[in-house]
Amino acid sequence: AQRVTQPEKLLSVFKGAPVELKCNYSYSGSPELFWYVQYSRQRLQLLLRHISRESIKGFTADLNKGETSFHLKKPFAQEEDSAMYYCALSLSTGNQFYFGTGTSLTVIP
Amino acid sequence: DTGVSQNPRHKITKRGQNVTFRCDPISEHNRLYWYRQTLGQGPEFLTYFQNEAQLEKSRLLSDRFSAERPKGSFSTLEIQRTEQGDSAMYLCASSRGGHGNNEQFFGPGTRLTVL
């Protein structure tokens, strides 16, 4: 079975503090991992994906196959980072996607 | 191109009625996905189309649910004999497909309330 786990439903950090949103997955094949973000009153949008290996809005995520994790990190949180974050896994075929339950991040001014 | 659109945005219906939702993907995207999202949960995959072919269906998709994409462009999701448990946000997404092109672009969703 394929599954994505985000252990934290809620996460609060102070502005300027580092933030890490955890994501673990279970899949025996070669997955493609994504982070999606949903800002207040907006639609879900892609934040980053592991194959791009890029930093978006200061966020990075590294795929750790040994730990089956894809944690999202940012060294200095900003107030505009407050949003709902979803980790997602795609099978290698791209036919199905599996989303975690999401983590609501609040950055306290 | 204004992105993925969905209609209606909200639907209130009585239990037992049929409802149909429409999704218009980004025009050059050949892949289309339907999801259901309930409060406190992430999107749950329902079904996937590549062009007009429905290639994957989740076990969540009971026989009261049917989806079509007749010309490989827009798609419809119909729920027959709605139940209160069908109340949810129904999301549509599209992607270009192919290696490295699995980024999904989401629509705003259709919120269904079954009374």
Coordinates of N, CA and C in Angstrom, one line a residue:
Chain A
A1 N 0.9 -1.2 0.0 CA 0.0 0.0 0.0 C 0.9 1.2 0.0
Q2 N 0.4 2.3 -0.6 CA 1.1 3.6 -0.6 C 0.5 4.5 0.4
R3 N 1.3 5.2 1.2 CA 0.8 6.0 2.2 C 1.7 7.2 2.5
V4 N 1.2 8.3 2.8 CA 1.9 9.5 3.2 C 1.5 9.9 4.6
T5 N 2.4 10.1 5.4 CA 2.2 10.5 6.8 C 2.8 11.8 7.1
Q6 N 1.9 12.7 7.6 CA 2.4 14.0 8.2 C 2.0 14.0 9.6
P7 N 2.9 13.8 10.5 CA 2.6 13.6 11.9 C 2.0 14.8 12.6
E8 N 2.3 16.0 12.1 CA 1.9 17.3 12.8 C 0.7 17.9 12.1
K9 N -0.4 18.0 12.8 CA -1.6 18.7 12.2 C -1.4 20.2 12.3
L10 N -0.8 20.6 13.4 CA -0.6 22.0 13.6 C 0.8 22.3 14.0
L11 N 1.4 23.4 13.5 CA 2.7 23.8 13.8 C 2.8 25.3 13.9
S12 N 3.3 25.8 15.0 CA 3.5 27.2 15.2 C 4.9 27.5 15.5
V13 N 5.4 28.5 14.8 CA 6.8 29.0 15.0 C 6.8 30.5 15.0
F14 N 7.8 31.1 15.6 CA 8.0 32.5 15.6 C 8.7 33.0 14.3
K15 N 8.3 34.1 13.8 CA 9.0 34.7 12.7 C 10.5 34.7 12.9
G16 N 11.2 34.3 11.8 CA 12.6 34.3 11.9 C 13.2 32.9 12.4
A17 N 12.3 32.1 13.0 CA 12.8 30.8 13.5 C 12.8 29.8 12.4
P18 N 13.6 28.8 12.5 CA 13.6 27.7 11.5 C 12.3 26.9 11.6
V19 N 11.9 26.3 10.5 CA 10.7 25.5 10.5 C 11.0 24.2 9.7
E20 N 10.4 23.1 10.2 CA 10.5 21.8 9.5 C 9.2 21.1 9.6
L21 N 8.6 20.8 8.4 CA 7.4 20.1 8.4 C 7.7 18.7 7.9
K22 N 7.3 17.7 8.7 CA 7.7 16.3 8.5 C 6.8 15.6 7.5
C23 N 7.4 14.7 6.7 CA 6.6 13.9 5.8 C 7.4 12.6 5.7
N24 N 6.6 11.5 6.0 CA 7.2 10.1 5.7 C 6.3 9.4 4.8
Y25 N 6.8 8.5 4.0 CA 6.0 7.8 3.0 C 6.3 6.3 3.1
S26 N 5.4 5.5 2.6 CA 5.7 4.1 2.4 C 5.3 3.7 1.0
Y27 N 6.3 3.3 0.3 CA 6.1 2.8 -1.1 C 7.3 2.0 -1.5
S28 N 7.1 0.9 -2.1 CA 8.2 0.0 -2.3 C 8.9 0.3 -3.6
G29 N 8.3 1.1 -4.5 CA 8.9 1.5 -5.8 C 9.7 2.8 -5.7
S30 N 9.8 3.5 -6.8 CA 10.5 4.8 -6.9 C 9.4 5.9 -7.0
P31 N 9.2 6.5 -5.9 CA 8.1 7.5 -5.9 C 8.6 8.9 -6.4
E32 N 7.7 9.7 -6.8 CA 7.9 11.1 -7.0 C 7.3 11.8 -5.8
L33 N 8.0 12.7 -5.1 CA 7.5 13.4 -4.0 C 7.3 14.9 -4.2
F34 N 6.2 15.4 -3.7 CA 5.9 16.8 -3.8 C 5.5 17.4 -2.5
W35 N 5.6 18.7 -2.4 CA 5.0 19.5 -1.4 C 4.0 20.5 -2.1
Y36 N 2.8 20.5 -1.6 CA 1.8 21.4 -2.1 C 1.4 22.3 -1.0
V37 N 1.0 23.6 -1.3 CA 0.7 24.5 -0.3 C -0.7 25.2 -0.6
Q38 N -1.4 25.5 0.4 CA -2.7 26.1 0.2 C -2.8 27.3 1.1
Y39 N -2.7 28.5 0.6 CA -2.8 29.7 1.3 C -4.3 30.0 1.5
S40 N -4.6 30.9 2.5 CA -6.0 31.1 2.8 C -6.8 31.6 1.6
R41 N -7.9 31.0 1.4 CA -8.8 31.3 0.3 C -8.2 31.1 -1.1
Q42 N -7.2 30.3 -1.2 CA -6.6 30.1 -2.5 C -6.6 28.6 -2.8
R43 N -6.4 28.2 -4.0 CA -6.4 26.8 -4.4 C -5.0 26.2 -4.1
L44 N -5.0 24.8 -4.0 CA -3.8 24.1 -3.9 C -2.8 24.4 -5.0
Q45 N -1.6 24.6 -4.6 CA -0.6 24.8 -5.6 C 0.7 24.2 -5.3
L46 N 1.5 23.8 -6.3 CA 2.7 23.1 -6.1 C 3.8 24.1 -5.4
L47 N 4.4 23.6 -4.4 CA 5.5 24.4 -3.8 C 6.8 23.9 -4.4
L48 N 7.1 22.6 -4.2 CA 8.3 22.0 -4.8 C 8.2 20.5 -5.0
R49 N 9.1 19.9 -5.7 CA 9.1 18.5 -6.0 C 10.6 18.0 -5.9
H50 N 10.7 16.8 -5.5 CA 12.1 16.3 -5.2 C 12.9 16.2 -6.5
I51 N 12.4 16.0 -7.6 CA 13.2 15.9 -8.8 C 13.8 17.2 -9.2
S52 N 13.2 18.3 -8.8 CA 13.8 19.6 -9.2 C 15.0 20.0 -8.4
R53 N 15.0 19.6 -7.1 CA 16.1 19.9 -6.2 C 16.3 21.4 -6.2
E54 N 15.2 22.2 -6.1 CA 15.4 23.6 -6.1 C 14.8 24.2 -4.8
S55 N 15.1 25.4 -4.5 CA 14.6 26.1 -3.4 C 13.5 27.1 -3.8
I56 N 12.3 27.0 -3.3 CA 11.2 27.8 -3.6 C 10.8 28.6 -2.4
K57 N 10.7 29.9 -2.5 CA 10.4 30.8 -1.4 C 11.2 30.4 -0.1
G58 N 12.4 30.0 -0.3 CA 13.3 29.7 0.8 C 13.1 28.3 1.3
F59 N 12.2 27.6 0.8 CA 11.9 26.2 1.3 C 12.8 25.2 0.5
T60 N 13.2 24.2 1.1 CA 13.9 23.0 0.5 C 13.3 21.7 1.1
A61 N 13.5 20.7 0.3 CA 13.1 19.4 0.8 C 14.0 18.3 0.2
D62 N 14.6 17.4 1.0 CA 15.4 16.4 0.4 C 14.8 15.1 0.6
L63 N 14.8 14.3 -0.4 CA 14.3 12.9 -0.4 C 15.3 12.0 0.3
N64 N 14.9 11.4 1.4 CA 15.8 10.5 2.1 C 15.2 9.1 1.9
K65 N 15.7 8.3 1.0 CA 15.1 7.0 0.7 C 15.4 6.0 1.9
G66 N 16.5 6.2 2.6 CA 16.7 5.3 3.7 C 15.7 5.5 4.8
E67 N 15.4 6.7 5.1 CA 14.4 7.0 6.1 C 13.0 7.2 5.5
T68 N 12.8 7.0 4.3 CA 11.6 7.3 3.5 C 10.9 8.5 4.0
S69 N 11.7 9.6 3.9 CA 11.2 10.9 4.4 C 11.4 12.0 3.3
F70 N 10.6 13.0 3.4 CA 10.7 14.1 2.5 C 10.3 15.4 3.3
H71 N 11.1 15.7 4.3 CA 10.8 16.8 5.2 C 11.0 18.2 4.5
L72 N 10.1 19.1 4.8 CA 10.2 20.5 4.2 C 10.8 21.4 5.2
K73 N 11.8 22.2 4.8 CA 12.5 23.0 5.7 C 12.7 24.4 5.2
K74 N 12.8 25.3 6.2 CA 13.1 26.7 5.8 C 13.8 27.3 7.0
P75 N 15.0 28.0 6.8 CA 15.8 28.4 7.9 C 15.2 29.6 8.7
F76 N 14.4 30.4 8.0 CA 13.9 31.6 8.7 C 12.4 31.8 8.2
A77 N 11.5 31.5 9.1 CA 10.1 31.5 8.7 C 9.6 33.0 8.6
Q78 N 8.7 33.2 7.6 CA 8.1 34.5 7.4 C 6.6 34.4 7.7
E79 N 6.0 35.5 8.0 CA 4.5 35.5 8.3 C 3.7 35.0 7.1
E80 N 4.2 35.3 5.9 CA 3.5 34.9 4.7 C 3.6 33.4 4.4
D81 N 4.4 32.7 5.2 CA 4.5 31.3 5.1 C 3.3 30.6 5.7
S82 N 2.5 31.3 6.5 CA 1.4 30.7 7.2 C 0.4 30.1 6.2
A83 N 0.2 28.8 6.2 CA -0.6 28.2 5.2 C -0.8 26.7 5.6
M84 N -1.5 26.0 4.8 CA -1.7 24.5 4.9 C -0.7 23.9 4.0
Y85 N 0.1 22.9 4.4 CA 1.1 22.3 3.6 C 0.7 20.8 3.5
Y86 N 0.7 20.3 2.3 CA 0.5 18.9 2.0 C 1.6 18.2 1.3
C87 N 2.0 17.1 1.9 CA 3.0 16.3 1.2 C 2.3 15.3 0.3
A88 N 2.8 15.0 -0.9 CA 2.1 14.1 -1.8 C 3.1 13.2 -2.5
L89 N 2.7 12.0 -2.8 CA 3.5 11.0 -3.4 C 2.8 10.6 -4.7
S90 N 3.6 10.4 -5.8 CA 3.0 9.9 -7.0 C 3.8 8.6 -7.4
L91 N 3.0 7.7 -7.8 CA 3.6 6.5 -8.3 C 4.4 6.8 -9.5
S92 N 5.4 6.0 -9.9 CA 6.3 6.3 -11.0 C 5.5 6.5 -12.3
T93 N 4.3 5.9 -12.4 CA 3.6 6.0 -13.6 C 2.8 7.4 -13.7
G94 N 2.7 8.0 -12.5 CA 1.9 9.3 -12.5 C 0.4 9.1 -12.5
N95 N 0.0 7.8 -12.4 CA -1.4 7.5 -12.5 C -2.2 7.8 -11.2
Q96 N -1.5 7.8 -10.1 CA -2.2 8.0 -8.8 C -1.3 8.9 -7.9
F97 N -2.0 9.7 -7.2 CA -1.3 10.6 -6.2 C -1.9 10.3 -4.8
Y98 N -1.1 10.4 -3.8 CA -1.5 10.1 -2.5 C -1.0 11.3 -1.6
F99 N -2.0 12.0 -1.0 CA -1.7 13.1 -0.1 C -1.7 12.8 1.3
G100 N -0.9 13.5 2.1 CA -0.9 13.4 3.5 C -2.1 14.2 4.0
T101 N -2.3 14.2 5.3 CA -3.5 14.9 5.9 C -3.2 16.4 6.1
G102 N -2.0 16.8 5.9 CA -1.7 18.2 5.9 C -1.2 18.7 7.2
T103 N -0.4 19.8 7.2 CA 0.1 20.5 8.4 C -0.2 21.9 8.3
S104 N -0.9 22.5 9.2 CA -1.2 23.9 9.2 C -0.1 24.6 9.9
L105 N 0.6 25.4 9.2 CA 1.7 26.2 9.7 C 1.2 27.6 10.1
T106 N 1.5 28.1 11.3 CA 1.3 29.4 11.7 C 2.6 30.1 12.1
V107 N 2.9 31.2 11.4 CA 4.1 31.9 11.8 C 3.7 33.1 12.6
I108 N 4.2 33.1 13.9 CA 3.8 34.2 14.8 C 4.7 35.4 14.7
P109 N 4.1 36.6 14.5 CA 4.9 37.8 14.3 C 5.8 38.1 15.6
Chain B
D1 N -5.1 31.6 -20.7 CA -5.5 30.4 -20.0 C -5.6 30.8 -18.5
T2 N -6.8 30.5 -17.9 CA -7.0 30.9 -16.6 C -6.8 29.8 -15.6
G3 N -6.3 28.7 -16.1 CA -6.1 27.6 -15.2 C -7.2 26.6 -15.2
V4 N -7.2 25.7 -14.2 CA -8.3 24.7 -14.1 C -9.5 25.4 -13.5
S5 N -10.7 25.1 -14.2 CA -11.9 25.7 -13.6 C -12.9 24.6 -13.3
Q6 N -13.7 24.8 -12.3 CA -14.7 23.9 -11.9 C -16.1 24.6 -11.7
N7 N -17.1 23.9 -12.1 CA -18.5 24.4 -11.9 C -19.4 23.3 -11.5
P8 N -20.4 23.6 -10.6 CA -20.5 24.8 -9.9 C -19.4 24.9 -8.7
R9 N -19.3 26.0 -8.1 CA -18.4 26.1 -6.9 C -19.0 25.6 -5.7
H10 N -20.4 25.7 -5.6 CA -21.1 25.2 -4.5 C -22.3 24.5 -4.9
K11 N -22.7 23.4 -4.3 CA -23.9 22.7 -4.6 C -24.5 22.1 -3.3
I12 N -25.8 22.5 -3.1 CA -26.5 22.0 -2.0 C -27.6 21.1 -2.6
T13 N -27.8 19.9 -2.1 CA -28.8 19.0 -2.6 C -29.4 18.2 -1.5
K14 N -30.5 17.6 -1.8 CA -31.2 16.7 -0.8 C -30.7 15.3 -1.0
R15 N -30.7 14.6 0.0 CA -30.3 13.1 0.0 C -31.1 12.4 -1.1
G16 N -30.5 11.6 -1.9 CA -31.2 10.9 -2.9 C -31.2 11.5 -4.3
Q17 N -30.8 12.8 -4.3 CA -30.8 13.4 -5.6 C -29.5 13.1 -6.3
N18 N -29.5 13.3 -7.7 CA -28.2 13.2 -8.4 C -27.6 14.5 -8.6
V19 N -26.3 14.6 -8.7 CA -25.5 15.8 -8.9 C -24.4 15.5 -9.9
T20 N -24.1 16.6 -10.7 CA -23.0 16.5 -11.7 C -22.1 17.7 -11.6
F21 N -20.8 17.4 -11.6 CA -19.9 18.5 -11.5 C -19.0 18.5 -12.8
R22 N -18.6 19.7 -13.1 CA -17.8 19.8 -14.4 C -16.4 20.3 -14.0
C23 N -15.4 19.8 -14.8 CA -14.0 20.3 -14.7 C -13.5 20.6 -16.0
D24 N -12.9 21.8 -16.2 CA -12.2 22.2 -17.4 C -10.8 22.3 -17.1
P25 N -9.9 21.4 -17.7 CA -8.5 21.4 -17.3 C -7.8 22.5 -18.2
I26 N -6.5 22.6 -17.9 CA -5.7 23.5 -18.8 C -5.6 22.8 -20.1
S27 N -5.7 23.6 -21.2 CA -6.0 23.0 -22.5 C -5.0 22.0 -23.0
E28 N -3.7 22.2 -22.8 CA -2.8 21.3 -23.3 C -2.4 20.1 -22.4
H29 N -3.2 20.0 -21.3 CA -2.9 18.9 -20.4 C -3.7 17.7 -20.7
N30 N -3.1 16.6 -20.9 CA -3.8 15.4 -21.3 C -4.2 14.5 -20.1
R31 N -3.7 14.8 -18.9 CA -4.1 14.1 -17.7 C -5.0 14.9 -16.8
L32 N -6.0 14.2 -16.3 CA -7.0 14.8 -15.4 C -7.3 13.9 -14.3
Y33 N -7.4 14.5 -13.1 CA -7.6 13.7 -11.8 C -8.8 14.3 -11.1
W34 N -9.5 13.5 -10.4 CA -10.6 13.9 -9.5 C -10.2 13.4 -8.1
Y35 N -10.4 14.3 -7.1 CA -10.2 14.0 -5.7 C -11.4 14.4 -4.9
R36 N -11.4 13.9 -3.7 CA -12.4 14.3 -2.7 C -11.7 14.7 -1.4
Q37 N -12.1 15.8 -0.8 CA -11.4 16.2 0.4 C -12.5 16.6 1.4
T38 N -12.3 15.9 2.6 CA -13.2 16.2 3.7 C -12.4 17.0 4.8
L39 N -13.1 17.5 5.7 CA -12.5 18.4 6.7 C -11.4 17.7 7.5
G40 N -10.3 18.3 7.5 CA -9.2 17.8 8.3 C -8.4 16.7 7.6
Q41 N -8.7 16.5 6.3 CA -8.0 15.4 5.6 C -7.4 16.0 4.3
G42 N -6.4 15.3 3.8 CA -5.9 15.7 2.5 C -6.7 15.2 1.4
P43 N -6.5 15.7 0.2 CA -7.2 15.2 -1.0 C -7.1 13.7 -1.1
E44 N -8.2 13.0 -1.4 CA -8.2 11.6 -1.6 C -8.4 11.3 -3.1
F45 N -7.5 10.6 -3.7 CA -7.6 10.3 -5.1 C -8.9 9.5 -5.4
L46 N -9.6 9.9 -6.5 CA -10.8 9.2 -6.9 C -10.6 8.5 -8.2
T47 N -10.2 9.3 -9.2 CA -10.0 8.7 -10.5 C -9.1 9.5 -11.4
Y48 N -8.6 8.9 -12.5 CA -7.6 9.5 -13.4 C -7.9 9.2 -14.8
F49 N -7.8 10.2 -15.6 CA -8.0 10.1 -17.1 C -6.7 10.5 -17.8
Q50 N -6.4 9.7 -18.8 CA -5.4 10.1 -19.8 C -6.1 10.3 -21.1
N51 N -6.1 11.6 -21.5 CA -7.0 11.9 -22.6 C -8.4 11.5 -22.3
E52 N -9.1 10.7 -23.1 CA -10.5 10.3 -22.8 C -10.6 9.0 -22.1
A53 N -9.5 8.3 -21.9 CA -9.5 7.0 -21.2 C -9.4 7.1 -19.7
Q54 N -10.3 6.5 -19.0 CA -10.3 6.4 -17.6 C -9.4 5.3 -17.2
L55 N -8.2 5.6 -16.7 CA -7.2 4.5 -16.5 C -7.1 4.0 -15.0
E56 N -7.5 4.8 -14.1 CA -7.4 4.4 -12.7 C -8.7 4.8 -12.0
K57 N -9.2 3.9 -11.1 CA -10.3 4.3 -10.2 C -10.0 3.8 -8.8
S58 N -10.2 4.6 -7.9 CA -10.0 4.3 -6.5 C -11.2 3.4 -6.0
R59 N -10.9 2.6 -5.0 CA -12.0 1.8 -4.3 C -13.0 2.8 -3.6
L60 N -12.5 4.0 -3.4 CA -13.5 5.0 -2.8 C -14.6 5.3 -3.8
L61 N -14.4 5.1 -5.1 CA -15.4 5.4 -6.1 C -16.4 4.3 -6.2
S62 N -17.5 4.5 -5.4 CA -18.5 3.4 -5.4 C -19.3 3.5 -6.7
D63 N -20.2 2.5 -6.9 CA -20.9 2.5 -8.2 C -21.9 3.6 -8.3
R64 N -22.1 4.4 -7.3 CA -22.9 5.6 -7.4 C -22.2 6.8 -8.1
F65 N -20.9 6.6 -8.2 CA -20.0 7.6 -8.8 C -19.7 7.2 -10.2
S66 N -19.7 8.2 -11.1 CA -19.2 7.9 -12.5 C -18.6 9.2 -13.0
A67 N -17.5 9.0 -13.7 CA -16.8 10.1 -14.3 C -16.6 9.9 -15.8
E68 N -16.6 10.9 -16.5 CA -16.4 10.8 -18.0 C -15.5 12.0 -18.4
R69 N -14.8 11.7 -19.5 CA -14.1 12.8 -20.2 C -14.2 12.5 -21.7
P70 N -15.4 12.8 -22.3 CA -15.7 12.2 -23.6 C -14.8 12.6 -24.7
K71 N -14.3 13.8 -24.7 CA -13.5 14.2 -25.9 C -12.0 14.5 -25.4
G72 N -11.7 14.0 -24.3 CA -10.4 14.3 -23.8 C -10.1 15.7 -23.3
S73 N -11.2 16.5 -23.2 CA -11.0 17.9 -22.7 C -11.6 18.0 -21.3
F74 N -12.9 18.5 -21.3 CA -13.5 18.7 -20.0 C -13.9 17.3 -19.4
S75 N -14.2 17.3 -18.1 CA -14.6 16.0 -17.5 C -15.8 16.3 -16.6
T76 N -16.7 15.3 -16.4 CA -17.8 15.4 -15.5 C -17.7 14.3 -14.5
L77 N -18.1 14.6 -13.3 CA -18.2 13.7 -12.2 C -19.7 13.7 -11.7
E78 N -20.3 12.5 -11.8 CA -21.7 12.4 -11.4 C -21.8 11.6 -10.2
I79 N -22.6 12.0 -9.2 CA -23.0 11.2 -8.1 C -24.5 10.9 -8.1
Q80 N -24.8 9.7 -8.1 CA -26.2 9.3 -8.1 C -26.7 9.0 -6.7
R81 N -27.9 9.3 -6.4 CA -28.6 8.9 -5.1 C -27.6 9.4 -4.0
T82 N -27.4 10.7 -3.9 CA -26.4 11.2 -3.0 C -26.8 10.8 -1.5
E83 N -25.8 10.7 -0.7 CA -25.9 10.4 0.7 C -25.2 11.5 1.5
Q84 N -25.5 11.6 2.7 CA -24.9 12.7 3.5 C -23.4 12.5 3.6
G85 N -22.9 11.3 3.6 CA -21.5 11.1 3.6 C -20.8 11.5 2.3
D86 N -21.5 11.9 1.3 CA -20.9 12.4 0.1 C -20.5 13.9 0.2
S87 N -21.0 14.5 1.3 CA -20.7 15.9 1.5 C -19.1 16.1 1.6
A88 N -18.6 16.9 0.8 CA -17.1 17.1 0.7 C -16.8 18.2 -0.3
M89 N -15.5 18.5 -0.4 CA -15.0 19.3 -1.5 C -14.5 18.3 -2.6
Y90 N -14.9 18.6 -3.8 CA -14.5 17.7 -4.9 C -13.5 18.6 -5.7
L91 N -12.3 18.1 -5.8 CA -11.2 18.8 -6.5 C -10.9 18.1 -7.8
C92 N -10.6 18.9 -8.8 CA -10.1 18.5 -10.1 C -8.7 19.0 -10.3
A93 N -7.9 18.2 -10.9 CA -6.5 18.7 -11.2 C -6.1 18.2 -12.6
S94 N -5.2 18.9 -13.3 CA -4.7 18.4 -14.5 C -3.2 18.5 -14.6
S95 N -2.6 17.7 -15.4 CA -1.2 17.8 -15.6 C -0.8 17.4 -17.1
R96 N 0.4 17.9 -17.4 CA 0.8 17.6 -18.8 C 1.2 16.1 -19.0
G97 N 1.7 15.5 -17.9 CA 2.0 14.1 -17.9 C 3.4 13.9 -18.5
G98 N 3.9 12.6 -18.3 CA 5.2 12.3 -18.8 C 6.3 12.6 -17.7
H99 N 7.4 12.0 -17.9 CA 8.5 12.1 -16.8 C 8.8 13.6 -16.6
G100 N 8.8 13.9 -15.3 CA 9.1 15.3 -15.0 C 8.0 16.3 -15.2
N101 N 6.8 15.8 -15.7 CA 5.7 16.7 -15.9 C 4.5 16.3 -15.2
N102 N 4.7 15.7 -14.0 CA 3.6 15.3 -13.1 C 3.0 16.4 -12.2
E103 N 3.5 17.6 -12.3 CA 3.0 18.7 -11.5 C 1.5 18.8 -11.8
Q104 N 0.7 18.8 -10.8 CA -0.7 18.9 -10.9 C -1.2 20.4 -10.6
F105 N -2.0 20.8 -11.5 CA -2.6 22.2 -11.3 C -4.1 21.9 -10.9
F106 N -4.4 22.5 -9.7 CA -5.7 22.2 -9.2 C -6.7 23.3 -9.5
G107 N -8.0 22.9 -9.6 CA -9.1 23.8 -9.7 C -9.5 24.3 -8.3
P108 N -10.5 25.2 -8.2 CA -10.9 25.8 -6.9 C -11.8 24.8 -6.1
G109 N -12.3 23.8 -6.8 CA -13.1 22.8 -6.1 C -14.6 23.1 -6.2
T110 N -15.4 22.1 -6.0 CA -16.8 22.2 -5.9 C -17.2 21.7 -4.5
R111 N -17.8 22.5 -3.7 CA -18.2 22.1 -2.3 C -19.6 21.5 -2.4
L112 N -19.8 20.3 -2.1 CA -21.1 19.6 -2.1 C -21.6 19.4 -0.7
T113 N -22.8 19.9 -0.4 CA -23.5 19.7 0.8 C -24.7 18.9 0.6
V114 N -24.9 17.7 1.2 CA -26.0 16.9 1.1 C -26.8 16.9 2.3
L115 N -28.1 17.4 2.2 CA -28.9 17.6 3.4 C -29.8 16.4 3.7

